[in-house]
CSV table of C-alpha atoms and ligand atoms in Angstrom, one decimal:
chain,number,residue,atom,x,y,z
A,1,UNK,CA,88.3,87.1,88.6
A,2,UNK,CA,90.2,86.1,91.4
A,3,UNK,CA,94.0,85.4,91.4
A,4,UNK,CA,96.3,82.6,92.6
A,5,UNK,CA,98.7,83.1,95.4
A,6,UNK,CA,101.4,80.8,95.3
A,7,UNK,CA,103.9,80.5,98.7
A,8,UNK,CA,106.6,79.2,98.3
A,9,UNK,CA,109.4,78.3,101.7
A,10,UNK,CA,108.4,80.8,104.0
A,11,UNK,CA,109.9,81.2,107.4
A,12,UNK,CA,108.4,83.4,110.1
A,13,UNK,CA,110.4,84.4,113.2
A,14,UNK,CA,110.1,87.0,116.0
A,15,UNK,CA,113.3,87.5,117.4
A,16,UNK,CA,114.5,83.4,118.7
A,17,UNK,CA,110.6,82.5,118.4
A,18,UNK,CA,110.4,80.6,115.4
A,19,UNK,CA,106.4,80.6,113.9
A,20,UNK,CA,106.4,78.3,111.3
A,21,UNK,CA,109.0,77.4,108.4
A,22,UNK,CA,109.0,76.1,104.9
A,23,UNK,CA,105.4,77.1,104.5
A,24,UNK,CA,104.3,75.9,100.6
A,25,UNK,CA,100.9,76.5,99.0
A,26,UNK,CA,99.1,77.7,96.5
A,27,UNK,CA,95.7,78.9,96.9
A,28,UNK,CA,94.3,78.3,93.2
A,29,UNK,CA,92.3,81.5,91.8
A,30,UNK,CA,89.2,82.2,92.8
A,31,UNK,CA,89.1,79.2,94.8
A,32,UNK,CA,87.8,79.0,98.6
A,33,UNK,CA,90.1,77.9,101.3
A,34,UNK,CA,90.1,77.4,104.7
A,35,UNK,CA,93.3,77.6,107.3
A,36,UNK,CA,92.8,75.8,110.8
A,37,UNK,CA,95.1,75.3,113.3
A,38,UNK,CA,95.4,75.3,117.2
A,39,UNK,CA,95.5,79.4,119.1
A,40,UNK,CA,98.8,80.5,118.7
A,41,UNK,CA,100.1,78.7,115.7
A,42,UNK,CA,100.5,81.8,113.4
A,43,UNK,CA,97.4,81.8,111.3
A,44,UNK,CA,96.8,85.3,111.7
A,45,UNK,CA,100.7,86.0,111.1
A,46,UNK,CA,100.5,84.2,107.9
A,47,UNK,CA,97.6,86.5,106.8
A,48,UNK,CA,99.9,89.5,107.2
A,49,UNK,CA,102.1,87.3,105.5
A,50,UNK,CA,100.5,87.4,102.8
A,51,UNK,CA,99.5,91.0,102.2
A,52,UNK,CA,103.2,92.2,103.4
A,53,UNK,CA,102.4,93.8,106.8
A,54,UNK,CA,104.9,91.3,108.0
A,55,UNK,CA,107.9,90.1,106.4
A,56,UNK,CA,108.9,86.5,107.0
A,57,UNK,CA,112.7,86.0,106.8
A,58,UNK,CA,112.4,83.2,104.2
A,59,UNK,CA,110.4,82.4,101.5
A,60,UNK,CA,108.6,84.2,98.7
A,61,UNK,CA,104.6,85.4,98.1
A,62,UNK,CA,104.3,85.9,94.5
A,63,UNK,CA,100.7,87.5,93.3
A,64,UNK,CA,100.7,88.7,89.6
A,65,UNK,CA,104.9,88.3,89.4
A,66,UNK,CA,105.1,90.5,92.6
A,67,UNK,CA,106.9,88.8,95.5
A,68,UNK,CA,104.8,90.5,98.6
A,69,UNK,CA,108.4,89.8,100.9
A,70,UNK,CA,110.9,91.7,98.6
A,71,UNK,CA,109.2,93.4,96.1
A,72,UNK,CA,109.8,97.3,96.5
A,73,UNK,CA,107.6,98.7,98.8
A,74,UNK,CA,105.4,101.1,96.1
A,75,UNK,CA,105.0,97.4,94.1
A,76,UNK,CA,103.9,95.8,97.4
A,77,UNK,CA,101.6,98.9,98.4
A,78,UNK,CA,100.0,98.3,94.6
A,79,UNK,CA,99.0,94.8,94.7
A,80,UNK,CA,97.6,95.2,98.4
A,81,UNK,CA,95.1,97.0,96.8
A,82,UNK,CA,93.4,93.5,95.5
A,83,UNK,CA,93.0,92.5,99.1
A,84,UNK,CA,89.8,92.8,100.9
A,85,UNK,CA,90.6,92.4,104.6
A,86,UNK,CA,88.4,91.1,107.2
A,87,UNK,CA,89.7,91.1,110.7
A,88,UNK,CA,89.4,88.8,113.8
A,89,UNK,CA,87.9,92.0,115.4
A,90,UNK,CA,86.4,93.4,112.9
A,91,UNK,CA,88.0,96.7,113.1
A,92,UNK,CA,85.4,99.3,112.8
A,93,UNK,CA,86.0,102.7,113.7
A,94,UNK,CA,83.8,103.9,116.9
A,95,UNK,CA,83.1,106.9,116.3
A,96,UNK,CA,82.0,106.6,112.5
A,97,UNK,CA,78.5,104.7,111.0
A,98,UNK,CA,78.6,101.8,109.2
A,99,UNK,CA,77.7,103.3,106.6
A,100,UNK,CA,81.2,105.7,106.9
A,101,UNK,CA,83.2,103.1,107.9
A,102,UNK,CA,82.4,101.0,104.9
A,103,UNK,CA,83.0,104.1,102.6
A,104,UNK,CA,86.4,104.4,104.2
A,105,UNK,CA,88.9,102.5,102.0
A,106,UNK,CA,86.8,104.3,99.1
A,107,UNK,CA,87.4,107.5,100.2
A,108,UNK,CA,91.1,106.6,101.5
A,109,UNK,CA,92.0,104.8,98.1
A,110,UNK,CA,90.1,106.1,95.3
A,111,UNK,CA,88.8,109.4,94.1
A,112,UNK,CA,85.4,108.3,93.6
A,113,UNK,CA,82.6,111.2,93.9
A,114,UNK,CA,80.1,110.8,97.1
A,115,UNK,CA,77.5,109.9,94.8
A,116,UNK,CA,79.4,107.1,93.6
A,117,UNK,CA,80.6,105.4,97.3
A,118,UNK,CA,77.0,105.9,98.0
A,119,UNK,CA,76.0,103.4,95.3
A,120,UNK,CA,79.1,100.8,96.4
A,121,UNK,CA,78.5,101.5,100.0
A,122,UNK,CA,74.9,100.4,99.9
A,123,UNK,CA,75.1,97.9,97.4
A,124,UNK,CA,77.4,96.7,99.5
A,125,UNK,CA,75.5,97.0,102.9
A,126,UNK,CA,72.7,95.3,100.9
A,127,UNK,CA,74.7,92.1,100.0
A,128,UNK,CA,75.3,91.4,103.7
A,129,UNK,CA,72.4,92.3,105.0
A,130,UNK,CA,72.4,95.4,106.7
A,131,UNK,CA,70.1,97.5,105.0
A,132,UNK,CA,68.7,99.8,107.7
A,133,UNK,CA,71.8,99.8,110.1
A,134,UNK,CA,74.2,102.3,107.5
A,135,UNK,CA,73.6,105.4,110.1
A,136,UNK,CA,74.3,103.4,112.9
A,137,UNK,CA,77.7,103.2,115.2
A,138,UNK,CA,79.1,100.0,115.7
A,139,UNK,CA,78.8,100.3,119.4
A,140,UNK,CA,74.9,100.4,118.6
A,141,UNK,CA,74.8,96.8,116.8
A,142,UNK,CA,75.1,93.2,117.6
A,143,UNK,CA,78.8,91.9,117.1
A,144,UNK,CA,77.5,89.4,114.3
A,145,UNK,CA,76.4,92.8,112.2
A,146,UNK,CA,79.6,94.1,113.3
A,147,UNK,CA,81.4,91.3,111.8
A,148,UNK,CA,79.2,91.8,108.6
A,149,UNK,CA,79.6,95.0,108.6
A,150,UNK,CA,83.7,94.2,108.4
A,151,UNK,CA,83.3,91.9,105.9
A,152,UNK,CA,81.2,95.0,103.6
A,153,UNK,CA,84.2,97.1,104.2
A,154,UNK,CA,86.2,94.2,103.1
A,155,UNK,CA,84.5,94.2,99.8
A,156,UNK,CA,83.9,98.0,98.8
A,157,UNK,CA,87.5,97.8,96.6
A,158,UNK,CA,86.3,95.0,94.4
A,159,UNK,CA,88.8,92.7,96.0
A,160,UNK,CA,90.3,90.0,93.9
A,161,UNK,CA,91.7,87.9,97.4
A,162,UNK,CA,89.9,88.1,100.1
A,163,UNK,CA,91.1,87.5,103.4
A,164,UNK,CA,88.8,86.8,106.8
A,165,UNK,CA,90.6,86.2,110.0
A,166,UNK,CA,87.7,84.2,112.1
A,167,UNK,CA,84.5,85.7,110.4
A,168,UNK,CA,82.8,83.4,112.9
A,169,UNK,CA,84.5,84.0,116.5
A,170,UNK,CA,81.1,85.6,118.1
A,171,UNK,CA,78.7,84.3,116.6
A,172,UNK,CA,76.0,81.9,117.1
A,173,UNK,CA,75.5,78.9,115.0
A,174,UNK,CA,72.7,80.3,113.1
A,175,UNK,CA,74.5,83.4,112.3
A,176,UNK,CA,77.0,80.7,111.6
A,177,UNK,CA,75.2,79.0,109.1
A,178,UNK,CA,74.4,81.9,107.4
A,179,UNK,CA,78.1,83.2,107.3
A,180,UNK,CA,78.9,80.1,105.3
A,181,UNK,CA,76.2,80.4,102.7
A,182,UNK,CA,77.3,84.5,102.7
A,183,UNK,CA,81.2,83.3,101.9
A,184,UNK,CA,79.9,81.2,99.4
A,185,UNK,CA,77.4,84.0,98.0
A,186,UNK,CA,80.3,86.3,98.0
A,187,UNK,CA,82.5,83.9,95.7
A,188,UNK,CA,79.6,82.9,93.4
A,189,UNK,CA,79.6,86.7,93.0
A,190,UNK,CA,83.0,88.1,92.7
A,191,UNK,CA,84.4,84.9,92.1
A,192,UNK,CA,87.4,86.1,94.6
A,193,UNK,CA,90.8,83.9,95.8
A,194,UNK,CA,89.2,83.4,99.2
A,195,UNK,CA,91.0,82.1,102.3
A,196,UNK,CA,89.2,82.3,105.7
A,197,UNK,CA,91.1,81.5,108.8
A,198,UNK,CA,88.7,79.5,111.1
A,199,UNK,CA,88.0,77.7,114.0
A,200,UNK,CA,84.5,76.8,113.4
A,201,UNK,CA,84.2,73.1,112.2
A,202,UNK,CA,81.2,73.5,110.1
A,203,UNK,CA,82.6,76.7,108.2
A,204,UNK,CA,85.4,74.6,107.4
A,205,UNK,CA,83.0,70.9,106.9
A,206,UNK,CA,80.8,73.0,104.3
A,207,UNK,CA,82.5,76.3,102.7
A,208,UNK,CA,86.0,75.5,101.3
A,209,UNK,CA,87.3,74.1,98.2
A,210,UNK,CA,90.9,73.6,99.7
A,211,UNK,CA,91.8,73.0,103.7
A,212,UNK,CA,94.9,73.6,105.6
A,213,UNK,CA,96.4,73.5,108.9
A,214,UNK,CA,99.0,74.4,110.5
A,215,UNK,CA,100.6,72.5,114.4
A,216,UNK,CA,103.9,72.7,115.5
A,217,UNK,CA,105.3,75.3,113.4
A,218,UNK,CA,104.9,73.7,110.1
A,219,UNK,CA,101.9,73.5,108.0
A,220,UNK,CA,100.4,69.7,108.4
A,221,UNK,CA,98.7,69.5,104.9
A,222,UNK,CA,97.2,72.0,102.2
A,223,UNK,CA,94.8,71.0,99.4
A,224,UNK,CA,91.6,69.7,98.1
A,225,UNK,CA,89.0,69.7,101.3
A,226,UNK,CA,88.9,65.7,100.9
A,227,UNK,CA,92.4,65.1,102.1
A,228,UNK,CA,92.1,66.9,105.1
A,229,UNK,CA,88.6,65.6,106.0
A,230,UNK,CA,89.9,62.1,105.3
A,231,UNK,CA,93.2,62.7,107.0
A,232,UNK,CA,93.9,59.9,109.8
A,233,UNK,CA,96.9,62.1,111.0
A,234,UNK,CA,96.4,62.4,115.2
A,235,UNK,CA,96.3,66.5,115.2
A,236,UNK,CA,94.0,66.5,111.8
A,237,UNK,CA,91.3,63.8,113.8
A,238,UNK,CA,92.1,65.2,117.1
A,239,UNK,CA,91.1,69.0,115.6
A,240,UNK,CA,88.2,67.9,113.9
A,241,UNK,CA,86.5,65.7,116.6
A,242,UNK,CA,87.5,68.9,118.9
A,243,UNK,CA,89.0,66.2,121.5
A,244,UNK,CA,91.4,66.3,124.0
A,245,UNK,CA,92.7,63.0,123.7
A,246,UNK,CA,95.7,63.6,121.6
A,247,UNK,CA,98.9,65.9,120.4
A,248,UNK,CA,97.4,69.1,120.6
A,249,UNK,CA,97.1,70.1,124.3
A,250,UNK,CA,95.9,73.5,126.5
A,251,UNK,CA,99.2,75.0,125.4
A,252,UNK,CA,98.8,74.4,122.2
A,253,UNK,CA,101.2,71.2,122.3
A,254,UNK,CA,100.9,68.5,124.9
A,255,UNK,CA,104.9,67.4,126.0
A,256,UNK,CA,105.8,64.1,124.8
A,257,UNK,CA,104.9,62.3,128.3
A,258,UNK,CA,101.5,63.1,129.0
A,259,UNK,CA,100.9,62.1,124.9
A,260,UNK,CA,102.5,58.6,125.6
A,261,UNK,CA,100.4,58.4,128.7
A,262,UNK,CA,97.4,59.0,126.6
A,263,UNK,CA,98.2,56.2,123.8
A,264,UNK,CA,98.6,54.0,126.4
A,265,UNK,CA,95.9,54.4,127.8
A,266,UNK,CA,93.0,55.5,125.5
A,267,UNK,CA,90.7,56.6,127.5
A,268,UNK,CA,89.1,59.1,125.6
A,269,UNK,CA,85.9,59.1,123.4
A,270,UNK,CA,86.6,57.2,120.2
A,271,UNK,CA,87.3,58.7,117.1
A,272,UNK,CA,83.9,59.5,115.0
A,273,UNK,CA,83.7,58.3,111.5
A,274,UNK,CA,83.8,61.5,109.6
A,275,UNK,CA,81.3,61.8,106.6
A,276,UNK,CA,82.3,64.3,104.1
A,277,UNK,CA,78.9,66.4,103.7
A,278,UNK,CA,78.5,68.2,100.4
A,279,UNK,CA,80.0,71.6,100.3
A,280,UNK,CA,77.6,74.7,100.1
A,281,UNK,CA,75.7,76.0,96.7
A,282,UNK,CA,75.4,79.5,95.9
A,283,UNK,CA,71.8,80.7,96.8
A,284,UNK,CA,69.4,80.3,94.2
A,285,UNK,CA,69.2,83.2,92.0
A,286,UNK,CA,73.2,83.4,91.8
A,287,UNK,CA,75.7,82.8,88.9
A,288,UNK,CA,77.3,79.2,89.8
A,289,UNK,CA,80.5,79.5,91.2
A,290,UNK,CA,83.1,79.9,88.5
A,291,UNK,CA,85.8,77.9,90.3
A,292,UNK,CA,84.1,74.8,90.4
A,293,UNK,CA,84.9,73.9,87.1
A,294,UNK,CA,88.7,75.2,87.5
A,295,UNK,CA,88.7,73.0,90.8
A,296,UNK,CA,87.2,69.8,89.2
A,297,UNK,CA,90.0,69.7,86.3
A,298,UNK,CA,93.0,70.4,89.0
A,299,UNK,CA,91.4,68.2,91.5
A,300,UNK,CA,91.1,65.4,89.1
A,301,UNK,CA,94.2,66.4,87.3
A,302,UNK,CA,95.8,65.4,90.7
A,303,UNK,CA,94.1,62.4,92.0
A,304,UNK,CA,97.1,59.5,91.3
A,305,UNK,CA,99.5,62.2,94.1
A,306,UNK,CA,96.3,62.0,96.9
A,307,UNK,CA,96.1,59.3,99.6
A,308,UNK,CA,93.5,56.4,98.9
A,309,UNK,CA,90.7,58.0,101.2
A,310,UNK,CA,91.0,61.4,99.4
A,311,UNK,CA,90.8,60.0,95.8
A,312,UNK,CA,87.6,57.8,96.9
A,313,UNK,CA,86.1,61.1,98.5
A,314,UNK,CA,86.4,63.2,95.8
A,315,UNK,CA,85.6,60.5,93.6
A,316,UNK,CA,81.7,60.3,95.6
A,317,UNK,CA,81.9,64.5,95.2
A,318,UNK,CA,82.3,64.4,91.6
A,319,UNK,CA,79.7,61.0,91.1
A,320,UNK,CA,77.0,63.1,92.7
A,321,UNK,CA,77.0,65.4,89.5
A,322,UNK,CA,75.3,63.7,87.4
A,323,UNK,CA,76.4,65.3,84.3
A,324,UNK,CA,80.1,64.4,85.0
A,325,UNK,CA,82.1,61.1,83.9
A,326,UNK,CA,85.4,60.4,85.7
A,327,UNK,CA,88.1,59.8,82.4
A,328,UNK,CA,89.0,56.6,81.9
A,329,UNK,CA,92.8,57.1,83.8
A,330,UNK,CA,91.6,57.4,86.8
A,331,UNK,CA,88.6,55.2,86.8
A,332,UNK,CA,91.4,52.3,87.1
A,333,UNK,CA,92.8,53.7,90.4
A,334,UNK,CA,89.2,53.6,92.0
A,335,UNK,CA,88.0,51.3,94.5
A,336,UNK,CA,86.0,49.4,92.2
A,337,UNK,CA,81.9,49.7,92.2
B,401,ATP,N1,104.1,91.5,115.8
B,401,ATP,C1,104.5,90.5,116.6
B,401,ATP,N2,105.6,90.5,117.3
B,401,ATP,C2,106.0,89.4,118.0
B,401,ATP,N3,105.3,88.3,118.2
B,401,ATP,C3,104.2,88.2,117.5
B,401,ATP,C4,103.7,89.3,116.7
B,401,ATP,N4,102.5,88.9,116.1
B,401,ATP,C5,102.3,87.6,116.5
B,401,ATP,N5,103.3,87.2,117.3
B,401,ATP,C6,103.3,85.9,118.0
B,401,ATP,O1,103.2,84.9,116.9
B,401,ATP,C7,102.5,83.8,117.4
B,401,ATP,C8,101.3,83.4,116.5
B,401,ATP,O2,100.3,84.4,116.6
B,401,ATP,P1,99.0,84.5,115.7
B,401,ATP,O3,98.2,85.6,116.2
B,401,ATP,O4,99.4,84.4,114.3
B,401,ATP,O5,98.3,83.1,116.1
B,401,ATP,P2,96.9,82.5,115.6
B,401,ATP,O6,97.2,81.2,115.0
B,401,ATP,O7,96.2,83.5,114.7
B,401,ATP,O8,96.1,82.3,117.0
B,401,ATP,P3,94.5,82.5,117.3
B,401,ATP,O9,93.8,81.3,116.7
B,401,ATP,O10,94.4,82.5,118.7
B,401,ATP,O11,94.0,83.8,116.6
B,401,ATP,C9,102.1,84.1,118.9
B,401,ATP,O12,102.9,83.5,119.7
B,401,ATP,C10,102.2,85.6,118.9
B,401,ATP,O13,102.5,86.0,120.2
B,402,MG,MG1,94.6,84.7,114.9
């Protein structure tokens, strides 16, 4: 079962350049959740973050009671082992198969005999569909199998958190599509702490359970998908209409001129009212996703702190399941049917 990660202040600098500060969140175990945010604003560095590759200056990442900043190093190197990683690049090694670069971290971290990596390997290769292609290089295969074939590597040490760095950034929307309802898969499976860094508006409309985002070197908001999607916060709508009319500019931030210009003068296409569409099901044939039911108490738990919009959102989530009555406490807050 998957396993929270709670952040708690972190501060990220290279040298003078500041990255982001006074970064808070927890992602809830086994729980899906999806970090956007303009190029350049640190998503990837908070990744590393979070396994301990890099070391922000400030701030704490505590996973089982181990702080992944200032933990020793042999404690830190033991809890990196729950991580599955999946890189913006995938990462494959050239000159091996799929099928040897997915044994790797078996081979690397465990002392498993062949005949067992042979079983994980292709049981993995066989949950993300690419049965067939083990004896081939990467340089042989489309860069969507690639990307599948990262995300089997990913998975080989039974992770507990998973992290994917832009599963998507390649692919068509199909392959898309089917990426979302993979993620998904995978958590109905392993039921896996899951954050997926994204830029891919439909990954993040269908697959998480929790959004983020991060502009301007602080995180703009983390929780329940419902408050982001309902957010009326200029670099939340501007991100999700994928406009340029507002803060966020080519640069990643537009200076404080241009953006007065621009309220000025509103040229721009109008905002779209956003719909919150349902979130993805496991396939049929799968376990139902055991976070759901962790997520509905928390959510609800939580609904008096939420902004009006979110609370009526999640409200409609939770009416669509039939088998569900709101409790009486927060009926009273709702909009009134
Ligand atoms: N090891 C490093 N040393 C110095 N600066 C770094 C290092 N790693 C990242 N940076 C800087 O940190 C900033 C954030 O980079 P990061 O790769 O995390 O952005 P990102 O949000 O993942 O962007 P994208 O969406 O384009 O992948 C960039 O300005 C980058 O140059
Ligand atoms: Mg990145």
């Amino acid at each position: 079962m998957g396993i929270e990660v709670v952040v708690e202040g972190l501060t990220m600098s290279f040298g003078k350049q500041n990255i982001w500060q006074d970064v808070t969140l927890t992602l809830p175990a086994g729980e899906v959740s999806v970090m956007l945010g303009p190029s350049g604003t640190g998503k990837t560095v908070f990744l590393k973050s979070l396994i301990g590759l890099l070391k922000p200056q400030k701030g704490r990442v505590l996973i089982n009671g181990v702080d992944m900043v200032s933990s020793p190093e042999r404690d830190i190197y033991e809890t990196r082992k729950l991580f599955g990683l999946m890189f913006q690049d995938g990462a494959l090694f050239g000159s091996m198969t799929l099928f040897d670069n997915i044994a790797f971290p078996l081979r690397e971290h465990t002392r498993k005999r062949e005949s067992e990596i042979r079983r994980i390997v292709m049981e993995r290769i066989d949950l993300v569909g690419l049965l067939g292609a083990e004896g081939k290089l990467p340089g042989e295969i489309s860069g969507g199998m690639r990307k599948r074939a990262g995300l089997a590597r990913a998975l080989v040490l039974d992770p507990q958190i998973v992290l994917c760095d832009e599963p998507d950034s390649g692919l068509d929307p199909v392959r898309t599509a089917y990426l979302s309802q993979l993620l998904i898969d995978l958590n109905a499976r392993i039921d896996a702490t899951m954050l997926i860094v994204t830029h891919n508006l439909d990954i993040a409309a269908t697959v998480p359970d929790n959004m983020g985002m991060f502009f301007r070197r602080n995180l703009v908001t983390f929780g329940p998908r419902e408050v982001l999607l309902t957010s009326d916060e200029p670099v939340v709508t501007q991100f999700l209409a994928g406009r340029r009319e507002g803060p966020i500019g080519m640069s990643e931030e537009k200076d404080a001129a241009l953006l007065a210009a621009e309220l000025d003068n509103p040229a721009g296409r109008p905002a779209l009212p956003r719909a919150i569409v349902p979130q993805l099901e496991p396939s049929p044939g799968l376990p139902p996703r055991a976070a759901v039911a962790r997520r509905r108490e928390r959510v609800l738990g939580m609904l008096d702190r939420l902004p009006h919009a979110a609370q009526a959102a999640i409200r409609d989530t939770y009416a669509r399941d039939a088998a569900y009555t709101l409790p009486q406490r927060t009926r009273i807050t709702g909009s009134g049917s």
